[in-house]
Short mmCIF file of C-alpha atoms (C1' of nucleotides) in Angstrom, two decimals:
data_model
loop_
_atom_site.label_atom_id
_atom_site.label_comp_id
_atom_site.label_asym_id
_atom_site.label_seq_id
_atom_site.Cartn_x
_atom_site.Cartn_y
_atom_site.Cartn_z
CA UNK H 133 121.25 76.37 115.00
CA UNK H 134 123.43 73.35 114.64
CA UNK H 135 125.18 74.67 111.53
CA UNK H 136 126.25 78.20 110.82
CA UNK H 137 122.92 79.78 109.93
CA UNK H 138 123.87 83.14 108.43
CA UNK H 139 121.91 85.23 105.98
CA UNK H 140 123.38 83.69 102.83
CA UNK H 141 122.61 80.00 102.28
CA UNK H 142 125.40 77.41 102.26
CA UNK H 143 127.49 77.73 99.11
CA UNK H 144 126.46 75.30 96.45
CA UNK H 145 128.86 72.84 94.93
CA UNK H 146 129.16 75.05 91.88
CA UNK H 147 129.96 78.07 94.03
CA UNK H 148 132.64 76.14 95.85
CA UNK H 149 134.20 74.99 92.59
CA UNK H 150 134.14 78.52 91.32
CA UNK H 151 135.77 79.87 94.48
CA UNK H 152 138.47 77.21 94.21
CA UNK H 153 139.17 78.22 90.62
CA UNK H 154 139.37 81.88 91.59
CA UNK H 155 141.85 80.90 94.27
CA UNK H 156 143.91 78.87 91.82
CA UNK H 157 143.98 81.79 89.41
CA UNK H 158 145.30 84.07 92.15
CA UNK H 159 147.95 81.58 93.24
CA UNK H 160 149.05 81.04 89.67
CA UNK H 161 149.18 84.79 89.09
CA UNK H 162 151.39 85.20 92.17
CA UNK H 163 153.75 82.51 90.90
CA UNK H 164 153.98 84.21 87.53
CA UNK H 165 154.50 87.60 89.15
CA UNK H 166 157.38 86.04 91.05
CA UNK H 167 158.91 84.94 87.76
CA UNK H 168 158.11 87.83 85.46
CA UNK H 169 157.19 90.75 87.69
CA UNK H 170 153.79 92.31 88.23
CA UNK H 171 154.02 94.38 85.06
CA UNK H 172 154.73 91.23 83.06
CA UNK H 173 151.62 89.42 84.24
CA UNK H 174 149.75 88.01 81.23
CA UNK H 175 146.30 86.52 81.15
CA UNK H 176 147.43 84.04 78.53
CA UNK H 177 150.28 82.86 80.79
CA UNK H 178 147.94 82.21 83.68
CA UNK H 179 145.56 80.19 81.55
CA UNK H 180 148.37 78.18 79.99
CA UNK H 181 149.90 77.40 83.38
CA UNK H 182 146.53 76.22 84.67
CA UNK H 183 145.86 74.07 81.64
CA UNK H 184 143.05 76.31 80.44
CA UNK H 185 142.51 78.39 77.37
CA UNK H 186 142.76 82.13 77.78
CA UNK H 187 139.10 83.03 77.18
CA UNK H 188 138.10 80.85 80.15
CA UNK H 189 139.60 83.42 82.54
CA UNK H 190 137.14 86.05 81.44
CA UNK H 191 134.50 84.17 83.40
CA UNK H 192 136.35 85.07 86.60
CA UNK H 193 138.00 88.43 86.07
CA UNK H 194 136.96 91.12 83.64
CA UNK H 195 140.59 92.03 82.94
CA UNK H 196 144.09 92.17 84.34
CA UNK H 197 143.37 95.20 86.52
CA UNK H 198 140.54 93.47 88.32
CA UNK H 199 142.81 90.52 89.09
CA UNK H 200 145.60 92.79 90.31
CA UNK H 201 143.20 94.68 92.56
CA UNK H 202 142.14 91.40 94.12
CA UNK H 203 145.75 90.34 94.62
CA UNK H 204 146.70 93.58 96.35
CA UNK H 205 143.62 93.48 98.56
CA UNK H 206 144.35 89.86 99.50
CA UNK H 207 147.92 90.75 100.34
CA UNK H 208 146.81 93.54 102.64
CA UNK H 209 144.38 91.19 104.33
CA UNK H 210 147.00 88.50 104.72
CA UNK H 211 149.52 90.85 106.28
CA UNK H 212 146.90 92.39 108.55
CA UNK H 213 145.83 88.90 109.67
CA UNK H 214 149.40 87.91 110.39
CA UNK H 215 149.80 90.96 112.58
CA UNK H 216 146.43 90.49 114.27
CA UNK H 217 147.36 86.91 115.10
CA UNK H 218 150.11 88.20 117.39
CA UNK H 219 147.56 90.04 119.51
CA UNK H 220 146.73 87.18 121.81
CA UNK H 221 150.23 85.83 122.13
CA UNK H 222 151.60 88.49 124.47
CA UNK H 223 150.01 89.94 127.62
CA UNK H 224 147.90 92.96 126.77
CA UNK H 225 149.80 95.28 129.06
CA UNK H 226 153.22 94.19 127.75
CA UNK H 227 153.42 96.83 125.08
CA UNK H 228 157.09 96.33 124.38
CA UNK H 229 156.44 92.64 123.92
CA UNK H 230 153.48 93.26 121.66
CA UNK H 231 155.43 95.72 119.59
CA UNK H 232 158.28 93.25 119.21
CA UNK H 233 155.88 90.44 118.31
CA UNK H 234 154.25 92.66 115.71
CA UNK H 235 157.58 93.58 114.17
CA UNK H 236 158.63 89.95 114.05
CA UNK H 237 155.35 88.96 112.42
CA UNK H 238 155.82 91.76 109.91
CA UNK H 239 159.29 90.47 109.06
CA UNK H 240 158.26 86.84 108.88
CA UNK H 241 155.33 87.60 106.63
CA UNK H 242 157.51 89.66 104.31
CA UNK H 243 160.12 86.92 104.07
CA UNK H 244 157.44 84.32 103.44
CA UNK H 245 155.58 86.46 100.90
CA UNK H 246 158.16 88.69 99.22
CA UNK H 247 156.10 89.08 96.07
CA UNK H 248 152.96 90.13 97.93
CA UNK H 249 155.08 92.42 100.05
CA UNK H 250 156.36 94.07 96.90
CA UNK H 251 152.81 94.21 95.55
CA UNK H 252 151.78 96.27 98.57
CA UNK H 253 154.77 98.50 99.10
CA UNK H 254 156.66 98.42 95.83
CA UNK H 255 156.40 100.82 92.97
CA UNK H 256 152.78 100.83 91.88
CA UNK H 257 152.25 98.88 88.68
CA UNK H 258 152.07 101.58 86.02
CA UNK H 259 148.99 101.71 83.88
CA UNK H 260 147.11 100.27 86.80
CA UNK H 261 145.34 102.75 89.07
CA UNK H 262 143.81 101.27 92.20
CA UNK H 263 140.16 102.26 92.58
CA UNK H 264 140.07 105.12 95.11
CA UNK H 265 137.49 103.60 97.42
CA UNK H 266 137.87 100.01 96.29
CA UNK H 267 138.93 96.95 98.28
CA UNK H 268 142.59 97.98 98.11
CA UNK H 269 142.03 101.23 99.94
CA UNK H 270 139.82 99.54 102.50
CA UNK H 271 142.34 96.77 103.14
CA UNK H 272 145.15 99.29 103.45
CA UNK H 273 143.18 101.19 106.04
CA UNK H 274 142.79 97.96 108.02
CA UNK H 275 146.56 97.58 108.22
CA UNK H 276 147.05 101.14 109.37
CA UNK H 277 144.32 100.67 111.95
CA UNK H 278 146.29 97.85 113.52
CA UNK H 279 149.30 100.08 113.97
CA UNK H 280 147.12 102.85 115.35
CA UNK H 281 145.59 100.47 117.86
CA UNK H 282 149.01 99.67 119.17
CA UNK H 283 149.62 103.35 119.79
CA UNK H 284 146.21 103.91 121.33
CA UNK H 285 146.94 101.12 123.78
CA UNK H 286 150.22 102.78 124.51
CA UNK H 287 148.52 106.05 125.36
CA UNK H 288 145.83 104.34 127.41
CA UNK H 289 148.43 102.61 129.53
CA UNK H 290 150.02 105.95 130.25
CA UNK H 291 153.31 105.17 128.55
CA UNK H 292 155.52 108.12 127.87
CA UNK H 293 155.89 109.24 124.26
CA UNK H 294 158.92 110.24 122.31
CA UNK H 295 159.52 113.88 123.32
CA UNK H 296 160.83 114.64 119.84
CA UNK H 297 157.54 113.56 118.27
CA UNK H 298 154.53 115.00 120.08
CA UNK H 299 152.03 112.98 118.06
CA UNK H 300 151.81 109.28 118.91
CA UNK H 301 150.63 108.31 115.43
CA UNK H 302 153.65 110.00 113.94
CA UNK H 303 156.02 108.32 116.38
CA UNK H 304 154.75 104.87 115.45
CA UNK H 305 155.08 105.83 111.81
CA UNK H 306 158.78 106.45 112.27
CA UNK H 307 159.21 103.16 114.10
CA UNK H 308 157.36 101.43 111.31
CA UNK H 309 159.59 103.09 108.69
CA UNK H 310 162.71 101.85 110.47
CA UNK H 311 161.50 98.28 110.72
CA UNK H 312 160.03 98.40 107.24
CA UNK H 313 163.33 99.62 105.79
CA UNK H 314 165.19 96.70 107.28
CA UNK H 315 162.55 94.18 106.25
CA UNK H 316 162.33 95.50 102.70
CA UNK H 317 166.07 95.41 102.17
CA UNK H 318 166.25 91.92 103.61
CA UNK H 319 163.27 90.54 101.68
CA UNK H 320 164.74 91.73 98.40
CA UNK H 321 168.26 90.52 98.86
CA UNK H 322 169.94 93.83 99.59
CA UNK H 323 171.38 92.48 102.84
CA UNK H 324 172.90 89.52 101.05
CA UNK H 325 176.31 90.12 102.53
CA UNK H 326 175.09 89.24 106.03
CA UNK H 327 174.65 85.69 107.26
CA UNK H 328 171.25 84.74 108.75
CA UNK H 329 172.46 84.90 112.34
CA UNK H 330 173.77 88.42 111.91
CA UNK H 331 170.51 89.47 110.27
CA UNK H 332 168.48 88.10 113.18
CA UNK H 333 170.68 89.89 115.67
CA UNK H 334 170.53 93.17 113.78
CA UNK H 335 166.78 92.92 113.36
CA UNK H 336 166.44 92.59 117.12
CA UNK H 337 168.48 95.75 117.59
CA UNK H 338 166.49 97.57 114.93
CA UNK H 339 163.17 96.75 116.61
CA UNK H 340 164.48 97.83 120.02
CA UNK H 341 165.60 101.15 118.61
CA UNK H 342 162.31 101.49 116.77
CA UNK H 343 160.40 100.86 119.98
CA UNK H 344 162.47 103.58 121.60
CA UNK H 345 161.61 105.91 118.72
CA UNK H 346 157.95 105.34 119.41
CA UNK H 347 158.55 106.04 123.07
CA UNK H 348 157.90 102.49 124.22
CA UNK H 349 161.29 102.04 125.84
CA UNK H 350 164.73 103.56 125.91
CA UNK H 351 167.67 101.90 124.20
CA UNK H 352 170.02 100.10 126.57
CA UNK N 184 200.04 120.59 79.16
CA UNK N 185 197.62 123.38 78.42
CA UNK N 186 194.74 121.05 77.63
CA UNK N 187 193.88 117.78 79.29
CA UNK N 188 196.41 115.52 77.61
CA UNK N 189 195.29 112.02 78.59
CA UNK N 190 195.90 108.77 76.76
CA UNK N 191 192.81 108.94 74.56
CA UNK N 192 192.65 111.77 72.01
CA UNK N 193 189.93 114.41 72.15
CA UNK N 194 186.57 112.94 71.16
CA UNK N 195 185.74 113.56 67.55
CA UNK N 196 182.59 115.29 66.50
CA UNK N 197 181.08 111.95 65.58
CA UNK N 198 181.92 110.55 68.99
CA UNK N 199 180.31 113.52 70.68
CA UNK N 200 177.17 113.15 68.62
CA UNK N 201 177.05 109.49 69.44
CA UNK N 202 177.48 110.15 73.17
CA UNK N 203 174.68 112.71 73.03
CA UNK N 204 172.38 110.20 71.37
CA UNK N 205 173.24 107.55 73.97
CA UNK N 206 172.36 110.09 76.64
CA UNK N 207 169.08 110.95 74.94
CA UNK N 208 168.19 107.27 74.75
CA UNK N 209 168.80 106.87 78.47
CA UNK N 210 166.76 109.94 79.36
CA UNK N 211 163.93 108.80 77.14
CA UNK N 212 164.07 105.32 78.65
CA UNK N 213 163.81 106.81 82.14
CA UNK N 214 160.79 108.86 81.12
CA UNK N 215 159.11 105.78 79.72
CA UNK N 216 160.00 103.75 82.80
CA UNK N 217 158.31 106.45 84.82
CA UNK N 218 155.17 106.00 82.75
CA UNK N 219 155.08 102.26 82.15
CA UNK N 220 157.43 100.73 84.71
CA UNK N 221 160.80 99.14 84.12
CA UNK N 222 159.28 95.84 83.03
CA UNK N 223 157.22 97.66 80.43
CA UNK N 224 160.18 99.33 78.78
CA UNK N 225 160.02 98.78 75.01
CA UNK N 226 162.65 99.50 72.45
CA UNK N 227 160.01 100.52 69.96
CA UNK N 228 158.59 103.07 72.42
CA UNK N 229 161.96 104.68 72.94
CA UNK N 230 162.60 105.01 69.23
CA UNK N 231 159.14 106.38 68.56
CA UNK N 232 159.46 108.96 71.34
CA UNK N 233 162.81 110.08 69.96
CA UNK N 234 161.51 110.35 66.42
CA UNK N 235 163.60 107.42 65.23
CA UNK N 236 162.75 104.05 63.83
CA UNK N 237 163.29 101.07 66.10
CA UNK N 238 166.19 99.44 64.24
CA UNK N 239 168.27 102.60 64.76
CA UNK N 240 168.60 101.82 68.46
CA UNK N 241 170.50 98.64 67.74
CA UNK N 242 173.47 100.83 66.82
CA UNK N 243 173.68 101.90 70.48
CA UNK N 244 172.50 99.01 72.62
CA UNK N 245 172.51 95.35 71.73
CA UNK N 246 169.22 94.77 73.54
CA UNK N 247 167.00 95.89 76.38
CA UNK N 248 169.17 94.27 79.05
CA UNK N 249 172.24 96.20 78.01
CA UNK N 250 170.28 99.44 78.25
CA UNK N 251 168.88 98.53 81.67
CA UNK N 252 172.33 97.66 82.95
CA UNK N 253 173.54 101.09 81.88
CA UNK N 254 170.59 102.79 83.56
CA UNK N 255 171.14 101.00 86.86
CA UNK N 256 174.87 101.71 86.81
CA UNK N 257 174.20 105.38 86.03
CA UNK N 258 171.72 105.59 88.89
CA UNK N 259 174.24 104.16 91.33
CA UNK N 260 176.81 106.64 90.13
CA UNK N 261 174.40 109.54 90.39
CA UNK N 262 173.40 108.66 93.94
CA UNK N 263 177.00 108.09 94.98
CA UNK N 264 177.98 111.45 93.49
CA UNK N 265 175.15 113.20 95.31
CA UNK N 266 176.38 111.72 98.59
CA UNK N 267 180.02 112.46 97.82
CA UNK N 268 179.13 116.07 97.11
CA UNK N 269 178.15 116.52 100.75
CA UNK N 270 181.65 115.61 101.86
CA UNK N 271 183.13 119.06 101.66
CA UNK N 272 180.11 120.92 102.98
CA UNK N 273 180.55 120.01 106.63
CA UNK N 274 183.70 120.08 108.77
CA UNK N 275 185.50 116.74 108.59
CA UNK N 276 185.39 116.19 112.34
CA UNK N 277 181.67 116.98 112.61
CA UNK N 278 180.53 113.43 112.14
CA UNK N 279 176.98 114.07 113.26
CA UNK N 280 176.76 116.90 110.78
CA UNK N 281 178.21 114.82 107.99
CA UNK N 282 175.87 111.97 108.74
CA UNK N 283 172.90 114.32 108.70
CA UNK N 284 174.06 115.91 105.45
CA UNK N 285 174.45 112.49 103.89
CA UNK N 286 170.98 111.43 104.96
CA UNK N 287 169.48 114.63 103.61
CA UNK N 288 171.30 114.19 100.30
CA UNK N 289 170.02 110.62 100.16
CA UNK N 290 166.47 111.81 100.69
CA UNK N 291 166.72 114.68 98.24
CA UNK N 292 168.18 112.47 95.55
CA UNK N 293 165.43 109.88 96.04
CA UNK N 294 162.70 112.51 95.84
CA UNK N 295 164.28 114.02 92.75
CA UNK N 296 164.87 110.65 91.07
CA UNK N 297 162.17 108.29 92.30
CA UNK N 298 162.39 106.09 89.23
CA UNK N 299 166.14 105.65 89.45
CA UNK N 300 165.76 105.07 93.17
CA UNK N 301 163.31 102.27 92.41
CA UNK N 302 165.65 100.96 89.73
CA UNK N 303 168.37 100.54 92.35
CA UNK N 304 166.42 99.34 95.37
CA UNK N 305 163.17 98.06 93.97
CA UNK N 306 162.29 94.57 93.03
CA UNK N 307 164.80 93.50 90.39
CA UNK N 308 163.32 93.50 86.93
CA UNK N 309 162.53 89.84 86.30
CA UNK N 310 164.02 88.24 83.28
CA UNK N 311 166.91 90.61 83.66
CA UNK N 312 169.92 89.34 85.56
CA UNK N 313 172.59 91.93 86.28
CA UNK N 314 176.01 90.74 85.17
CA UNK N 315 177.80 89.49 88.31
CA UNK N 316 180.95 91.58 87.91
CA UNK N 317 179.55 94.14 85.54
CA UNK N 318 179.19 97.89 85.95
CA UNK N 319 176.15 97.49 88.19
CA UNK N 320 178.04 95.52 90.82
CA UNK N 321 180.98 97.91 90.64
CA UNK N 322 178.75 100.97 91.01
CA UNK N 323 176.89 99.38 93.92
CA UNK N 324 180.17 98.74 95.67
CA UNK N 325 181.03 102.43 95.26
CA UNK N 326 177.88 103.43 97.13
CA UNK N 327 178.58 101.02 99.97
CA UNK N 328 182.13 102.29 100.17
CA UNK N 329 180.85 105.77 100.85
CA UNK N 330 178.86 104.55 103.84
CA UNK N 331 181.81 102.52 105.06
CA UNK N 332 184.04 105.57 104.86
CA UNK N 333 181.69 107.43 107.14
CA UNK N 334 182.02 104.66 109.70
CA UNK N 335 185.78 104.44 109.32
CA UNK N 336 186.01 108.16 110.05
CA UNK N 337 183.85 107.60 113.06
CA UNK N 338 186.21 104.95 114.40
CA UNK N 339 189.30 107.04 113.64
CA UNK N 340 187.93 109.95 115.61
CA UNK N 341 187.45 107.67 118.56
CA UNK N 342 183.69 107.98 118.67
CA UNK N 343 181.90 105.47 120.79
CA UNK N 344 179.92 102.80 118.98
CA UNK N 345 176.47 101.44 119.65
CA UNK N 346 176.99 98.91 122.47
CA UNK N 347 174.21 96.73 121.06
CA UNK N 348 176.06 96.38 117.76
CA UNK N 349 179.76 95.60 118.21
CA UNK N 350 180.55 95.95 114.50
CA UNK N 351 180.61 99.51 113.15
CA UNK N 352 179.69 98.42 109.63
CA UNK N 353 176.61 96.71 110.96
CA UNK N 354 175.61 99.71 113.04
CA UNK N 355 175.69 101.98 110.03
CA UNK N 356 173.71 99.41 108.12
CA UNK N 357 170.89 99.68 110.64
CA UNK N 358 170.97 103.45 110.50
CA UNK N 359 170.86 103.27 106.74
CA UNK N 360 167.89 100.88 106.85
CA UNK N 361 165.97 103.29 109.07
CA UNK N 362 166.59 106.28 106.87
CA UNK N 363 166.08 104.24 103.73
CA UNK N 364 162.74 102.97 104.99
CA UNK N 365 161.48 106.48 105.53
CA UNK N 366 162.83 107.72 102.22
CA UNK N 367 161.39 104.81 100.26
CA UNK N 368 157.93 105.17 101.75
CA UNK N 369 158.00 108.90 101.13
CA UNK N 370 159.34 108.67 97.57
CA UNK N 371 156.61 106.25 96.59
CA UNK N 372 153.68 108.02 98.11
CA UNK N 373 153.10 105.81 101.13
CA UNK N 374 153.34 108.81 103.45
CA UNK N 375 150.71 110.67 101.50
CA UNK N 376 148.65 111.39 104.59
CA UNK N 377 151.34 113.71 105.99
CA UNK N 378 151.80 117.27 104.86
CA UNK N 379 155.30 118.32 103.70
CA UNK N 380 156.13 120.15 106.92
CA UNK N 381 155.33 117.12 109.05
CA UNK N 382 157.41 114.92 106.74
CA UNK N 383 160.40 117.24 107.08
CA UNK N 384 160.08 117.28 110.85
CA UNK N 385 159.74 113.52 111.08
CA UNK N 386 162.66 112.96 108.75
CA UNK N 387 164.81 115.07 111.05
CA UNK N 388 163.79 112.89 114.00
CA UNK N 389 164.39 109.73 112.01
CA UNK N 390 167.93 110.75 111.11
CA UNK N 391 168.72 111.72 114.69
CA UNK N 392 167.55 108.36 115.93
CA UNK N 393 169.45 106.65 113.13
CA UNK N 394 172.61 108.52 114.10
CA UNK N 395 172.09 107.29 117.64
CA UNK N 396 171.70 103.75 116.33
CA UNK N 397 175.08 104.04 114.67
CA UNK N 398 176.55 105.34 117.90
CA UNK N 399 177.13 108.83 116.60
CA UNK N 400 175.03 110.49 119.27
CA UNK N 401 172.39 109.70 121.85
CA UNK N 402 168.76 110.68 121.33
CA UNK N 403 167.66 113.69 123.29
"C1'" DT A 177 192.61 121.99 47.94
"C1'" DG A 178 190.38 118.36 45.73
"C1'" DT A 179 189.19 113.59 44.98
"C1'" DA A 180 188.24 108.84 46.07
"C1'" DC A 181 187.13 105.89 49.51
"C1'" DA A 182 185.58 104.22 54.20
"C1'" DT A 183 182.70 104.62 57.99
"C1'" DC A 184 178.54 104.94 60.12
"C1'" DA A 185 173.57 106.72 61.47
"C1'" DG A 186 169.31 105.92 60.17
"C1'" DT A 187 165.40 104.13 56.90
"C1'" DG A 188 161.67 101.27 55.40
"C1'" DA A 189 160.07 96.85 54.18
"C1'" DA A 190 159.54 92.41 55.82
"C1'" DC A 191 159.26 88.28 58.93
"C1'" DG A 192 157.35 85.46 62.60
"C1'" DC A 193 155.26 85.67 67.08
"C1'" DG A 194 152.27 86.06 71.00
"C1'" DC A 195 149.12 88.98 72.99
"C1'" DG A 196 144.07 90.48 74.30
"C1'" DT A 197 139.57 89.86 73.07
"C1'" DT A 198 135.11 88.27 70.56
"C1'" DC A 199 132.23 84.76 69.25
"C1'" DA A 200 129.33 80.75 68.48
"C1'" DC A 201 129.61 76.33 70.27
"C1'" DT A 202 129.61 71.93 73.40
"C1'" DG A 203 128.93 69.40 77.32
"C1'" DA A 204 128.41 69.03 82.09
"C1'" DT A 205 125.99 70.47 86.25
"C1'" DG A 206 122.08 72.15 88.70
"C1'" DT A 207 116.85 73.17 89.13
"C1'" DA A 208 111.70 72.97 88.55
"C1'" DC A 209 108.01 70.32 88.18
"C1'" DT W 80 112.20 59.24 90.51
"C1'" DG W 81 112.31 60.96 86.00
"C1'" DT W 82 112.14 64.53 82.51
"C1'" DA W 83 112.71 69.02 80.45
"C1'" DC W 84 114.92 73.13 80.81
"C1'" DA W 85 118.33 76.68 82.49
"C1'" DT W 86 122.78 77.82 83.84
"C1'" DC W 87 127.42 78.02 83.36
"C1'" DA W 88 132.56 76.47 82.61
"C1'" DG W 89 135.39 75.93 79.11
"C1'" DT W 90 136.74 75.30 73.92
"C1'" DG W 91 138.68 76.49 69.54
"C1'" DA W 92 138.69 79.46 65.69
"C1'" DA W 93 139.30 84.00 64.38
"C1'" DC W 94 140.53 89.01 64.39
"C1'" DG W 95 143.63 92.96 64.61
"C1'" DC W 96 147.73 94.68 66.75
"C1'" DG W 97 152.34 95.82 68.14
"C1'" DC W 98 156.47 93.83 69.36
"C1'" DG W 99 161.61 92.40 68.42
"C1'" DT W 100 164.67 91.66 64.95
"C1'" DT W 101 166.89 91.10 60.09
"C1'" DC W 102 168.13 93.04 55.95
"C1'" DA W 103 169.59 95.65 51.96
"C1'" DC W 104 169.68 100.38 51.19
"C1'" DT W 105 170.69 105.67 51.21
"C1'" DG W 106 172.94 109.64 52.38
"C1'" DA W 107 175.83 112.21 55.29
"C1'" DT W 108 180.22 112.62 57.66
"C1'" DG W 109 185.02 111.74 58.21
"C1'" DT W 110 189.80 110.26 56.36
"C1'" DA W 111 193.83 109.26 53.23
"C1'" DC W 112 196.40 110.72 49.74
#
DNA sequence: TGTACATCAGTGAACGCGCGTTCACTGATGTAC
DNA sequence: TGTACATCAGTGAACGCGCGTTCACTGATGTAC
């Protein structure tokens, strides 16, 4: 087995071209969402931007909803991957360090992908209902699983919990809400009055307090 | 001075009718925003819902942007009023109590007005730039002033600050971000897995921790 | 109190525009033999 | 290696539709004398 010999055969040239076009459509859609908002996403705009005619897109996505579903699912995956990538960077038993690394990855991803961040956590695009058991739900579950893992590790290592919150899952939820609140406000310009240094410093404080909320450490 | 004898004379019947229509337009717009999102707000929809023809609306708002600006400014005012209303309900020197009351009012307002909440703190509607020194900016400043007041009172009463955050304004910002994060996630259905009782309990914990972040108290 | 005039809310017809979507088609790429 | 056929990406014309916006107008309400 010199090459990767999985069940499906190697993708043909046509399949690769098609995948590349799908990717370009998604990227273009994200750019247009950045400019006009997710509710203002138009098939005709995407085609025009790509130098195609509008009917060509129907070969790739049945309609706008199918494209949006793919974008949301991708965003979940991307965020989950960014968080997972921090796993190996800190010693497994350094829970505080892993929590901090996760929070930082969360923040960095949100700042680097504000539109996808909004796609995940913003107001749902009206008129678009995510399929209940579709890729979006599955990808969302993956993200939550990462956070749960962190708490499971915490319990396994015999760390104390937050006495105010008997349930570990709930404690990490609060910590997540704190960090998320900061990150959301920052990513969408609501902390504009602070200079970057101050934001970094405050984010560090916020994560330390959040860790304390989850029972990982006590504030200094 | 038996009646309110201000500079402007009592509003005429016509002026009152006009004000009522303006109000109905705003309410209708909010309902439609709830259904179709802020980016999907259409003048024609509003008119149709109100039983008017579209051109009639041009007597009240020059265009969609002017209406949106009014809605955002109103939302800021409404939230600021809801917070201000808590001022008299708790003893002035009970800072912890006032902070808690403020947080609760914040949460209640957001749950009661999720669309206006999104209008204020969500992703800005693209293609719509708020006038830099317009009513929106002024109303936003009013909200921030309320939070600053709370901190100023804290300093005046000689309460200790959070040693990790030398600046009181910044400390209250972190507390706000924590509470805001929770409230946002809850208002937009991202805490759907929790039953109402659990959400209430967790919100109480979140506010206590947030108060501690601002240096108002230490977590138990 | 009545009359003549001014103001203003709202109508309905009309316009140009861009959207989503369908359809029959062309031409290039891949496959079977 | 060549040929005949199948697959598929993309085109361009066409359609119906609803939008924003303008315009001249009607009729009701308010004001001056």
